[in-house]
Coordinates of C-alpha atoms and ligand atoms in Angstrom, one line a residue:
S1 CA 83.8 -45.9 -36.0
P2 CA 82.2 -43.1 -38.3
A3 CA 82.1 -44.4 -41.9
S4 CA 82.7 -42.1 -44.8
I5 CA 80.0 -41.2 -47.1
P6 CA 80.6 -41.5 -50.9
H7 CA 80.0 -38.8 -53.4
P8 CA 79.9 -38.9 -57.1
P9 CA 83.3 -38.9 -59.1
G10 CA 84.4 -35.5 -60.5
R11 CA 84.0 -33.0 -57.7
I12 CA 85.0 -29.6 -58.8
P13 CA 86.2 -26.9 -56.4
I14 CA 83.5 -24.4 -55.4
L15 CA 80.8 -25.7 -57.8
G16 CA 81.0 -29.3 -56.2
D17 CA 79.4 -32.5 -57.7
V18 CA 77.9 -30.8 -60.7
R19 CA 79.3 -33.0 -63.1
N20 CA 77.0 -35.6 -64.8
S21 CA 74.0 -34.1 -63.5
S22 CA 70.9 -32.0 -64.8
P23 CA 69.1 -29.4 -62.7
R24 CA 66.1 -30.5 -65.0
R25 CA 66.3 -33.9 -63.8
P26 CA 67.7 -33.9 -60.3
I27 CA 65.5 -36.9 -59.1
Q28 CA 66.6 -39.1 -61.9
D29 CA 70.3 -38.0 -61.2
V30 CA 69.9 -39.1 -57.5
M31 CA 68.5 -42.4 -58.5
R32 CA 71.6 -42.9 -60.9
F33 CA 74.0 -41.9 -58.2
G34 CA 72.1 -44.1 -55.7
K35 CA 72.7 -47.1 -58.0
Q36 CA 76.4 -46.3 -58.4
L37 CA 77.2 -45.3 -55.0
G38 CA 75.0 -47.4 -52.7
P39 CA 72.2 -46.6 -50.1
I40 CA 73.9 -43.3 -48.5
F41 CA 75.8 -40.6 -50.7
E42 CA 76.3 -36.8 -50.5
R43 CA 76.3 -34.3 -53.0
K44 CA 78.0 -30.9 -52.6
I45 CA 76.3 -28.3 -54.6
F46 CA 78.0 -24.7 -54.4
G47 CA 79.2 -25.5 -50.9
R48 CA 75.9 -26.8 -49.6
R49 CA 76.1 -30.5 -48.5
I50 CA 73.1 -32.8 -49.1
V51 CA 73.2 -36.3 -47.9
F52 CA 70.9 -38.8 -49.6
V53 CA 69.7 -41.9 -48.0
S54 CA 67.9 -44.9 -49.5
G55 CA 68.8 -48.1 -47.6
A56 CA 66.0 -49.9 -46.1
D57 CA 67.7 -50.1 -42.6
M58 CA 68.4 -46.4 -42.5
V59 CA 65.0 -45.5 -43.6
A60 CA 63.5 -47.6 -40.8
E61 CA 65.6 -45.8 -38.4
L62 CA 64.7 -42.4 -40.0
S63 CA 61.0 -43.5 -39.3
D64 CA 61.6 -43.5 -35.5
E65 CA 59.6 -40.4 -34.4
A66 CA 61.4 -40.4 -31.0
R67 CA 64.8 -39.7 -32.8
F68 CA 63.8 -37.8 -36.1
A69 CA 61.4 -35.4 -37.4
K70 CA 60.5 -33.8 -40.8
Y71 CA 63.2 -31.8 -42.2
L72 CA 62.7 -29.2 -45.0
S73 CA 64.7 -29.9 -48.0
P74 CA 66.4 -26.9 -49.5
A75 CA 63.9 -27.1 -52.4
V76 CA 60.7 -27.4 -50.0
A77 CA 62.2 -24.5 -48.0
R78 CA 62.1 -22.5 -51.3
L79 CA 58.3 -23.4 -51.6
R80 CA 57.7 -21.4 -48.4
Q81 CA 57.6 -18.5 -50.7
I82 CA 54.3 -19.9 -51.7
G83 CA 53.1 -22.1 -48.9
G84 CA 54.3 -20.1 -45.9
D85 CA 53.7 -21.8 -42.7
G86 CA 50.9 -23.9 -44.3
L87 CA 51.0 -27.5 -43.6
F88 CA 53.3 -29.0 -46.3
T89 CA 55.9 -26.1 -45.7
A90 CA 55.9 -25.2 -41.9
Y91 CA 58.7 -25.8 -39.7
N92 CA 57.9 -28.4 -37.0
D93 CA 58.0 -25.8 -34.2
E94 CA 55.6 -23.4 -35.9
P95 CA 52.3 -23.0 -34.0
N96 CA 50.2 -22.9 -37.0
W97 CA 51.2 -26.5 -38.0
R98 CA 49.6 -28.1 -34.9
K99 CA 46.5 -25.6 -35.1
A100 CA 45.8 -26.3 -38.9
H101 CA 46.4 -30.0 -38.4
N102 CA 43.8 -30.1 -35.7
L103 CA 41.4 -28.0 -37.5
L104 CA 41.7 -29.9 -41.0
R105 CA 42.0 -33.5 -39.8
P106 CA 38.1 -34.0 -39.4
A107 CA 37.9 -33.2 -43.2
F108 CA 40.1 -36.5 -44.0
T109 CA 38.1 -39.1 -42.0
Q110 CA 36.4 -41.9 -43.5
A111 CA 33.0 -39.9 -43.0
A112 CA 34.7 -37.0 -45.0
M113 CA 35.7 -39.4 -47.8
R114 CA 32.0 -40.3 -48.0
S115 CA 30.9 -36.9 -48.4
Y116 CA 33.3 -36.3 -51.2
H117 CA 32.3 -39.4 -53.0
Q118 CA 29.7 -38.0 -55.1
I119 CA 31.7 -35.3 -56.3
M120 CA 34.5 -37.5 -57.4
V121 CA 32.2 -39.4 -59.3
D122 CA 30.7 -36.3 -61.0
V123 CA 34.3 -35.3 -61.9
A124 CA 35.2 -38.7 -63.3
R125 CA 31.9 -38.3 -65.3
E126 CA 33.1 -35.2 -66.9
L127 CA 36.2 -36.8 -67.7
V128 CA 34.5 -39.5 -69.4
A129 CA 32.2 -37.2 -71.3
D130 CA 35.1 -35.7 -72.7
W131 CA 37.1 -38.8 -73.4
D132 CA 34.1 -40.2 -75.4
T133 CA 34.7 -37.6 -78.0
R134 CA 38.3 -38.4 -78.5
T135 CA 40.4 -41.3 -79.8
T136 CA 43.5 -40.0 -78.3
V137 CA 44.2 -38.3 -75.1
D138 CA 47.0 -36.5 -73.3
V139 CA 46.9 -38.5 -70.0
S140 CA 48.8 -36.1 -67.7
A141 CA 47.0 -32.9 -68.9
D142 CA 43.6 -34.7 -68.4
M143 CA 44.6 -36.3 -65.2
T144 CA 45.6 -32.9 -64.0
K145 CA 42.3 -31.5 -65.2
L146 CA 40.5 -34.1 -63.3
T147 CA 42.4 -33.7 -59.9
L148 CA 42.3 -29.9 -59.8
E149 CA 38.6 -30.1 -60.3
T150 CA 38.3 -32.6 -57.5
I151 CA 40.3 -30.7 -55.0
G152 CA 38.7 -27.5 -56.1
R153 CA 35.3 -28.8 -55.4
T154 CA 35.7 -31.1 -52.3
G155 CA 38.0 -28.7 -50.6
F156 CA 36.6 -25.4 -51.3
S157 CA 33.6 -25.9 -53.3
H158 CA 35.1 -24.0 -56.2
P159 CA 34.8 -25.3 -59.7
F160 CA 37.8 -24.7 -61.9
D161 CA 35.7 -25.6 -65.1
S162 CA 38.7 -27.6 -66.3
F163 CA 36.7 -29.6 -68.8
R164 CA 35.2 -26.7 -70.3
R165 CA 38.5 -25.5 -71.3
E166 CA 40.7 -26.6 -74.1
R167 CA 44.0 -25.7 -72.1
L168 CA 44.9 -26.4 -68.5
H169 CA 43.6 -23.7 -66.0
P170 CA 46.3 -20.9 -65.8
F171 CA 46.6 -21.7 -61.9
V172 CA 48.1 -25.1 -63.2
E173 CA 50.6 -23.2 -65.7
A174 CA 51.8 -20.8 -62.8
M175 CA 52.0 -23.7 -60.3
V176 CA 54.2 -25.7 -62.7
G177 CA 56.3 -22.7 -63.4
A178 CA 56.8 -22.1 -59.7
L179 CA 57.7 -25.6 -58.9
R180 CA 60.1 -25.6 -61.9
H181 CA 61.7 -22.4 -60.6
A182 CA 62.2 -23.8 -57.2
Q183 CA 63.9 -26.8 -58.7
L184 CA 66.2 -24.9 -60.9
R185 CA 66.9 -22.2 -58.1
T186 CA 67.9 -25.1 -55.9
F187 CA 70.1 -27.2 -58.4
L188 CA 71.5 -24.4 -60.7
S189 CA 72.3 -21.7 -58.2
P190 CA 75.3 -20.1 -59.7
P191 CA 77.7 -18.9 -56.8
L192 CA 77.9 -15.2 -55.7
V193 CA 77.5 -12.8 -58.8
G194 CA 75.3 -15.3 -60.3
E195 CA 72.3 -13.9 -58.2
L196 CA 72.2 -11.1 -60.7
L197 CA 71.4 -13.6 -63.5
W198 CA 68.5 -14.8 -61.6
R199 CA 66.7 -11.5 -61.3
R200 CA 64.4 -11.7 -64.3
A201 CA 63.5 -15.4 -63.6
D202 CA 62.8 -14.4 -59.9
K203 CA 60.7 -11.5 -61.1
R204 CA 58.7 -13.7 -63.4
N205 CA 58.3 -16.2 -60.4
L206 CA 56.7 -13.6 -58.4
D207 CA 54.4 -12.7 -61.0
R208 CA 53.4 -16.5 -60.8
I209 CA 52.9 -16.5 -57.2
A210 CA 51.0 -13.4 -57.3
F211 CA 48.6 -15.0 -59.7
M212 CA 48.2 -18.1 -57.7
N213 CA 47.5 -15.6 -54.8
G214 CA 44.7 -13.9 -56.8
V215 CA 43.1 -17.3 -57.3
V216 CA 43.1 -18.1 -53.7
D217 CA 41.7 -14.7 -52.7
E218 CA 38.9 -15.3 -55.3
V219 CA 38.1 -18.6 -53.7
I220 CA 38.0 -16.9 -50.2
R221 CA 36.1 -13.8 -51.3
E222 CA 33.4 -15.9 -53.0
R223 CA 33.0 -17.7 -49.7
R224 CA 32.7 -14.8 -47.8
E225 CA 30.1 -13.2 -50.1
V226 CA 28.0 -16.4 -50.8
G227 CA 28.5 -18.4 -47.7
H228 CA 28.6 -22.2 -47.6
T229 CA 25.8 -24.9 -47.4
G230 CA 26.2 -28.6 -47.5
P231 CA 28.9 -30.6 -45.5
D232 CA 31.9 -29.0 -44.1
D233 CA 34.5 -28.5 -46.8
L234 CA 38.4 -27.4 -45.9
L235 CA 37.7 -23.8 -46.3
E236 CA 34.5 -23.9 -44.1
L237 CA 36.5 -25.6 -41.1
M238 CA 39.1 -23.0 -41.2
M239 CA 36.5 -20.0 -41.6
R240 CA 34.3 -21.2 -38.9
A241 CA 37.1 -21.7 -36.5
A242 CA 38.0 -18.0 -37.0
R243 CA 34.4 -16.8 -36.4
D244 CA 34.0 -19.1 -33.2
D245 CA 37.2 -17.9 -31.7
D246 CA 38.3 -21.6 -31.8
P247 CA 41.6 -22.0 -29.8
D248 CA 42.9 -23.5 -33.2
R249 CA 41.9 -20.6 -35.3
I250 CA 44.3 -19.4 -37.8
D251 CA 44.4 -15.9 -39.4
D252 CA 43.7 -14.8 -43.0
V253 CA 47.3 -15.1 -43.9
N254 CA 47.6 -18.7 -42.7
I255 CA 44.2 -19.5 -44.3
R256 CA 45.5 -18.2 -47.5
H257 CA 48.6 -20.4 -47.2
Q258 CA 46.5 -23.4 -46.4
V259 CA 44.3 -22.9 -49.5
L260 CA 47.1 -22.6 -51.9
T261 CA 48.8 -25.7 -50.2
F262 CA 45.8 -27.8 -50.7
L263 CA 45.3 -26.6 -54.1
V264 CA 48.8 -27.5 -55.0
A265 CA 49.5 -30.7 -52.9
G266 CA 45.8 -32.0 -53.4
H267 CA 46.3 -32.5 -57.1
E268 CA 49.6 -32.4 -58.5
T269 CA 50.9 -35.8 -57.1
T270 CA 47.7 -37.7 -57.5
S271 CA 47.7 -36.6 -61.2
G272 CA 51.1 -37.9 -61.6
A273 CA 50.3 -41.3 -59.7
L274 CA 47.1 -41.8 -62.1
S275 CA 49.2 -40.9 -65.2
F276 CA 52.0 -43.6 -64.2
A277 CA 49.3 -46.1 -63.5
F278 CA 47.8 -45.7 -66.8
Y279 CA 51.3 -45.9 -68.5
Y280 CA 52.0 -49.1 -66.7
L281 CA 48.8 -50.6 -67.5
S282 CA 49.2 -49.7 -71.0
Q283 CA 52.3 -51.4 -71.1
H284 CA 51.2 -54.7 -69.4
P285 CA 48.1 -56.0 -71.4
E286 CA 47.8 -59.0 -68.9
I287 CA 47.6 -56.8 -66.1
L288 CA 45.2 -54.5 -67.6
A289 CA 43.1 -57.3 -68.8
K290 CA 42.8 -58.7 -65.1
A291 CA 42.0 -55.2 -63.9
Q292 CA 39.4 -54.8 -66.4
A293 CA 37.8 -58.2 -65.4
E294 CA 37.9 -57.0 -61.6
V295 CA 36.0 -53.9 -62.4
D296 CA 33.5 -56.0 -64.5
E297 CA 33.0 -58.4 -61.8
V298 CA 32.9 -56.0 -58.6
W299 CA 31.2 -53.1 -60.3
G300 CA 29.2 -54.8 -63.1
P301 CA 29.5 -53.7 -66.7
D302 CA 29.4 -50.3 -67.8
T303 CA 25.7 -49.4 -67.9
G304 CA 26.0 -45.9 -67.1
A305 CA 25.3 -46.4 -63.1
D306 CA 27.7 -44.7 -60.8
P307 CA 29.8 -46.9 -58.4
S308 CA 28.9 -46.5 -54.8
F309 CA 31.5 -45.6 -51.9
E310 CA 31.9 -49.2 -50.7
Q311 CA 32.7 -50.4 -54.4
I312 CA 35.8 -48.5 -54.5
A313 CA 37.9 -50.3 -52.1
K314 CA 36.7 -53.6 -53.3
L315 CA 38.8 -53.1 -56.3
R316 CA 41.9 -54.8 -54.8
H317 CA 43.7 -55.4 -57.9
V318 CA 43.2 -51.9 -59.3
R319 CA 44.7 -50.7 -55.7
R320 CA 47.6 -52.9 -56.1
V321 CA 48.2 -51.4 -59.8
L322 CA 48.2 -47.9 -58.1
D323 CA 50.4 -49.1 -55.2
E324 CA 53.0 -50.5 -57.6
A325 CA 52.9 -47.2 -59.8
L326 CA 53.6 -45.4 -56.6
R327 CA 56.5 -47.8 -56.0
M328 CA 58.0 -47.2 -59.2
W329 CA 57.4 -43.5 -59.3
P330 CA 56.5 -41.9 -56.1
T331 CA 55.2 -38.7 -57.4
A332 CA 56.5 -36.7 -54.5
P333 CA 59.9 -38.3 -54.7
I334 CA 61.9 -37.0 -51.6
Y335 CA 61.2 -36.2 -48.0
G336 CA 63.7 -34.9 -45.5
R337 CA 64.3 -36.2 -41.9
E338 CA 66.4 -34.5 -39.2
A339 CA 67.9 -35.6 -36.1
R340 CA 66.1 -34.3 -32.9
E341 CA 69.2 -35.1 -30.7
D342 CA 72.9 -35.8 -31.5
T343 CA 72.8 -39.4 -32.8
T344 CA 74.5 -42.0 -35.2
L345 CA 72.5 -43.5 -38.0
V346 CA 72.7 -47.2 -38.2
G347 CA 75.7 -47.0 -35.9
R348 CA 78.0 -45.4 -38.6
Y349 CA 77.0 -42.1 -39.5
P350 CA 77.1 -39.4 -37.0
M351 CA 74.4 -36.7 -37.1
R352 CA 74.0 -33.5 -34.9
A353 CA 71.0 -32.3 -33.7
G354 CA 69.2 -30.6 -36.6
D355 CA 71.3 -32.1 -39.3
G356 CA 69.0 -33.4 -42.2
V357 CA 69.1 -36.0 -44.8
L358 CA 66.8 -36.6 -47.6
V359 CA 65.2 -40.0 -48.5
S360 CA 65.2 -40.8 -52.1
I361 CA 61.9 -42.8 -52.3
P362 CA 62.3 -44.1 -55.7
S363 CA 65.8 -45.7 -54.8
L364 CA 64.3 -47.0 -51.5
H365 CA 61.7 -48.4 -53.6
R366 CA 64.3 -50.4 -55.5
D367 CA 66.3 -51.6 -52.4
P368 CA 67.5 -55.2 -52.6
A369 CA 64.9 -56.1 -50.0
W370 CA 62.5 -55.7 -52.8
G371 CA 63.9 -58.8 -54.4
P372 CA 66.0 -59.0 -57.5
D373 CA 63.4 -58.0 -60.0
A374 CA 62.8 -54.6 -58.5
D375 CA 62.9 -52.7 -61.7
V376 CA 59.9 -54.6 -63.0
F377 CA 56.3 -53.6 -62.6
D378 CA 54.5 -56.3 -60.7
P379 CA 51.2 -55.3 -58.8
D380 CA 51.3 -58.8 -57.1
R381 CA 54.0 -57.6 -54.9
F382 CA 51.1 -55.8 -52.8
L383 CA 49.2 -59.2 -52.2
P384 CA 48.7 -59.2 -48.5
A385 CA 51.0 -62.1 -47.9
R386 CA 53.9 -60.5 -49.7
V387 CA 53.3 -57.3 -48.0
K388 CA 53.6 -59.1 -44.7
A389 CA 56.9 -60.8 -45.5
R390 CA 58.6 -57.6 -46.4
P391 CA 60.5 -55.2 -43.9
A392 CA 58.0 -52.6 -42.5
H393 CA 59.5 -49.4 -43.8
I394 CA 60.5 -49.9 -47.4
Y395 CA 57.5 -48.4 -49.1
K396 CA 56.9 -44.7 -48.1
P397 CA 55.2 -42.9 -51.1
F398 CA 53.3 -40.8 -48.6
G399 CA 56.1 -39.9 -46.2
T400 CA 56.4 -40.9 -42.5
G401 CA 55.4 -40.2 -39.1
E402 CA 53.2 -37.1 -37.9
R403 CA 54.2 -34.9 -41.0
A404 CA 53.1 -37.7 -43.5
C405 CA 50.5 -37.1 -46.2
I406 CA 47.3 -36.1 -44.7
G407 CA 45.5 -36.6 -48.1
R408 CA 46.6 -40.1 -48.5
Q409 CA 43.1 -41.7 -48.2
F410 CA 41.7 -38.9 -50.3
A411 CA 44.0 -39.6 -53.2
L412 CA 43.6 -43.3 -53.0
H413 CA 39.8 -43.1 -53.2
E414 CA 40.0 -40.6 -56.0
A415 CA 42.6 -42.5 -58.0
V416 CA 41.0 -46.0 -57.7
L417 CA 37.6 -44.5 -58.6
V418 CA 38.9 -42.9 -61.7
L419 CA 41.1 -46.0 -62.8
G420 CA 37.8 -48.3 -62.3
T421 CA 35.7 -45.7 -64.2
I422 CA 38.1 -45.7 -67.1
L423 CA 39.0 -49.4 -67.2
R424 CA 35.3 -50.4 -67.3
R425 CA 34.7 -48.1 -70.3
Y426 CA 37.7 -48.1 -72.5
D427 CA 40.5 -50.3 -73.8
L428 CA 43.8 -48.5 -73.7
E429 CA 46.7 -48.4 -76.3
P430 CA 49.8 -46.7 -76.1
D431 CA 51.6 -45.1 -79.1
A432 CA 53.6 -48.1 -80.2
D433 CA 57.0 -46.1 -80.2
Y434 CA 56.4 -44.2 -76.8
Q435 CA 59.1 -44.5 -74.4
L436 CA 58.7 -43.3 -71.1
R437 CA 60.2 -40.1 -70.2
V438 CA 59.9 -38.5 -66.7
Q439 CA 59.4 -34.8 -66.3
E440 CA 60.5 -33.3 -63.0
R441 CA 59.1 -30.2 -61.5
L442 CA 60.0 -31.4 -57.7
T443 CA 57.2 -33.8 -58.5
V444 CA 57.5 -36.6 -61.1
M445 CA 55.2 -36.9 -64.0
P446 CA 55.2 -38.8 -67.3
D447 CA 56.3 -36.4 -70.3
G448 CA 54.2 -36.6 -73.6
F449 CA 52.3 -39.8 -72.7
R450 CA 49.2 -40.2 -74.8
L451 CA 46.8 -43.2 -74.9
N452 CA 44.5 -44.2 -77.8
L453 CA 41.2 -45.3 -76.6
R454 CA 38.6 -47.5 -77.8
R455 CA 35.1 -48.0 -76.2
R456 CA 34.9 -51.6 -75.0
R457 CA 32.2 -53.8 -76.3
R458 CA 29.7 -54.8 -73.8
S459 CA 29.7 -58.6 -73.7
Ligands
HEM1 C1 52.4 -34.3 -47.4 C2 52.7 -37.6 -51.0 C3 48.3 -36.5 -52.2 C4 48.1 -33.0 -49.0 C5 52.9 -35.5 -48.2 C6 54.1 -36.0 -47.9 C7 54.2 -36.8 -49.0 C8 53.1 -36.8 -49.9 C9 55.4 -37.8 -49.4 C10 55.4 -35.7 -47.0 C11 56.2 -34.7 -47.3 C12 57.4 -34.4 -46.4 O1 57.6 -35.2 -45.5 O2 58.1 -33.5 -46.5 C13 51.6 -37.5 -51.6 C14 51.2 -38.4 -52.8 C15 50.0 -38.2 -53.1 C16 49.5 -37.0 -52.2 C17 52.2 -39.3 -53.5 C18 49.1 -38.7 -54.3 C19 49.3 -39.7 -54.8 C20 47.7 -35.5 -51.3 C21 46.4 -35.1 -51.3 C22 46.4 -34.0 -50.5 C23 47.7 -33.9 -49.8 C24 45.2 -35.6 -52.3 C25 45.2 -33.0 -50.1 C26 43.9 -33.3 -50.3 C27 49.1 -33.1 -48.3 C28 49.7 -32.2 -47.3 C29 50.8 -32.5 -46.6 C30 51.1 -33.7 -47.5 C31 48.7 -31.0 -46.7 C32 51.5 -31.9 -45.3 C33 51.2 -32.8 -44.2 C34 51.8 -32.1 -43.0 O3 53.1 -31.9 -42.8 O4 51.1 -31.8 -42.1 N1 52.3 -35.9 -49.3 N2 50.3 -36.8 -51.4 N3 48.5 -34.8 -50.5 N4 50.2 -34.0 -48.4 FE1 50.4 -35.4 -49.7

């Protein structure tokens, strides 16, 4: 028989489940409600019902591509204002998804990663040149500079000159504003007459989107004028398909959506992942020391030589630090799944074809199947034997199935490279009184986290 789905206490007519919740921290609300209410619960916000799921058994079923597919959460649907039918925000039945997926897949092979390696090394060097002049750094801001620079140069051969600017590139400011607007618009939508109240904020948001589009148009214009040499990048794959009348070619409007999608998806989440990894390393001196010892052993001491492509994946412990940081704080914390046909989830929760649920990844990553210490940062969870001993579908930082993250290997290569580079060179100390605060803008990011750096002495 169908089971009822719990909801937070204190439901209010019309407004719904808005008590004890903050539109500025919806993910952390969902994590808290999940703890109180269990592996499935619903929230009604202004008449719209949203079901959140985090039970390992349920997520395992939702990973069955024969029964379920990607579902656009209300917040992601709002991002179509920015990404249109680009890869991230496309509905499953939109033809441009398959075309762009086919066109761009070659840019994410192992061979492609090899061709990006030197650019990633160069960007990491720019970070180091900057950090060498400082004793205290704003970690999230600098990781954002680094990851924006990396996707700009690898994907579009377009430098953003991030390390020559005191502040973040205005593209980032516009993007963060737009993500935050989509979040507030989803969780703080005053009913009916309230639409009027949004007018000014919506107008400002359109200005942000226009600004981002301007940046994208400049990237495309530059390519048309200057042309392209060197290995294929994302933009070249798309523009060549258009020139060659490839059956998978996409039009100018869609190219623009893809460029914008990659500029956003290609840097914001990796920046957060690196920032959380540095946070946890700074809190766990013994794990930090072990990671530094691994870098010294595998890469050798910091003589100024660049790590090779092969040397990145050899940092197994550093990689586990990153995996575990993404367990604690998966930086794209929600993905949606919808039923392809009428079905019943784990034999108890009926779903009609097209009904969607949202997977709360941070809650899944703390499911009891992780053991009693799921709140503790422990990279050794990702030792091969322990991974094998766990249920299959309880770790999903990159989503699932055909619509899972296309940039996963890209992000992992970049992030391990940067962690290795920094660990080899500096000792990291947090401000003694820093308490982790997590800032939300659909993605999650440590807020106000600074590190004190000291050059390591060569032994
Ligand atoms: C999709 C996470 C890095 C490009 C996704 C999804 C997740 C995710 C969870 C699935 C969303 C859904 O099902 O609705 C992450 C995390 C990253 C990361 C945690 C870093 C640690 C990247 C990078 C790129 C990228 C570096 C590009 C270079 C994309 C794109 C999609 C996607 C284009 C849409 C794929 C499709 O639907 O065809 N990502 N991502 N991501 N990601 Fe990533």
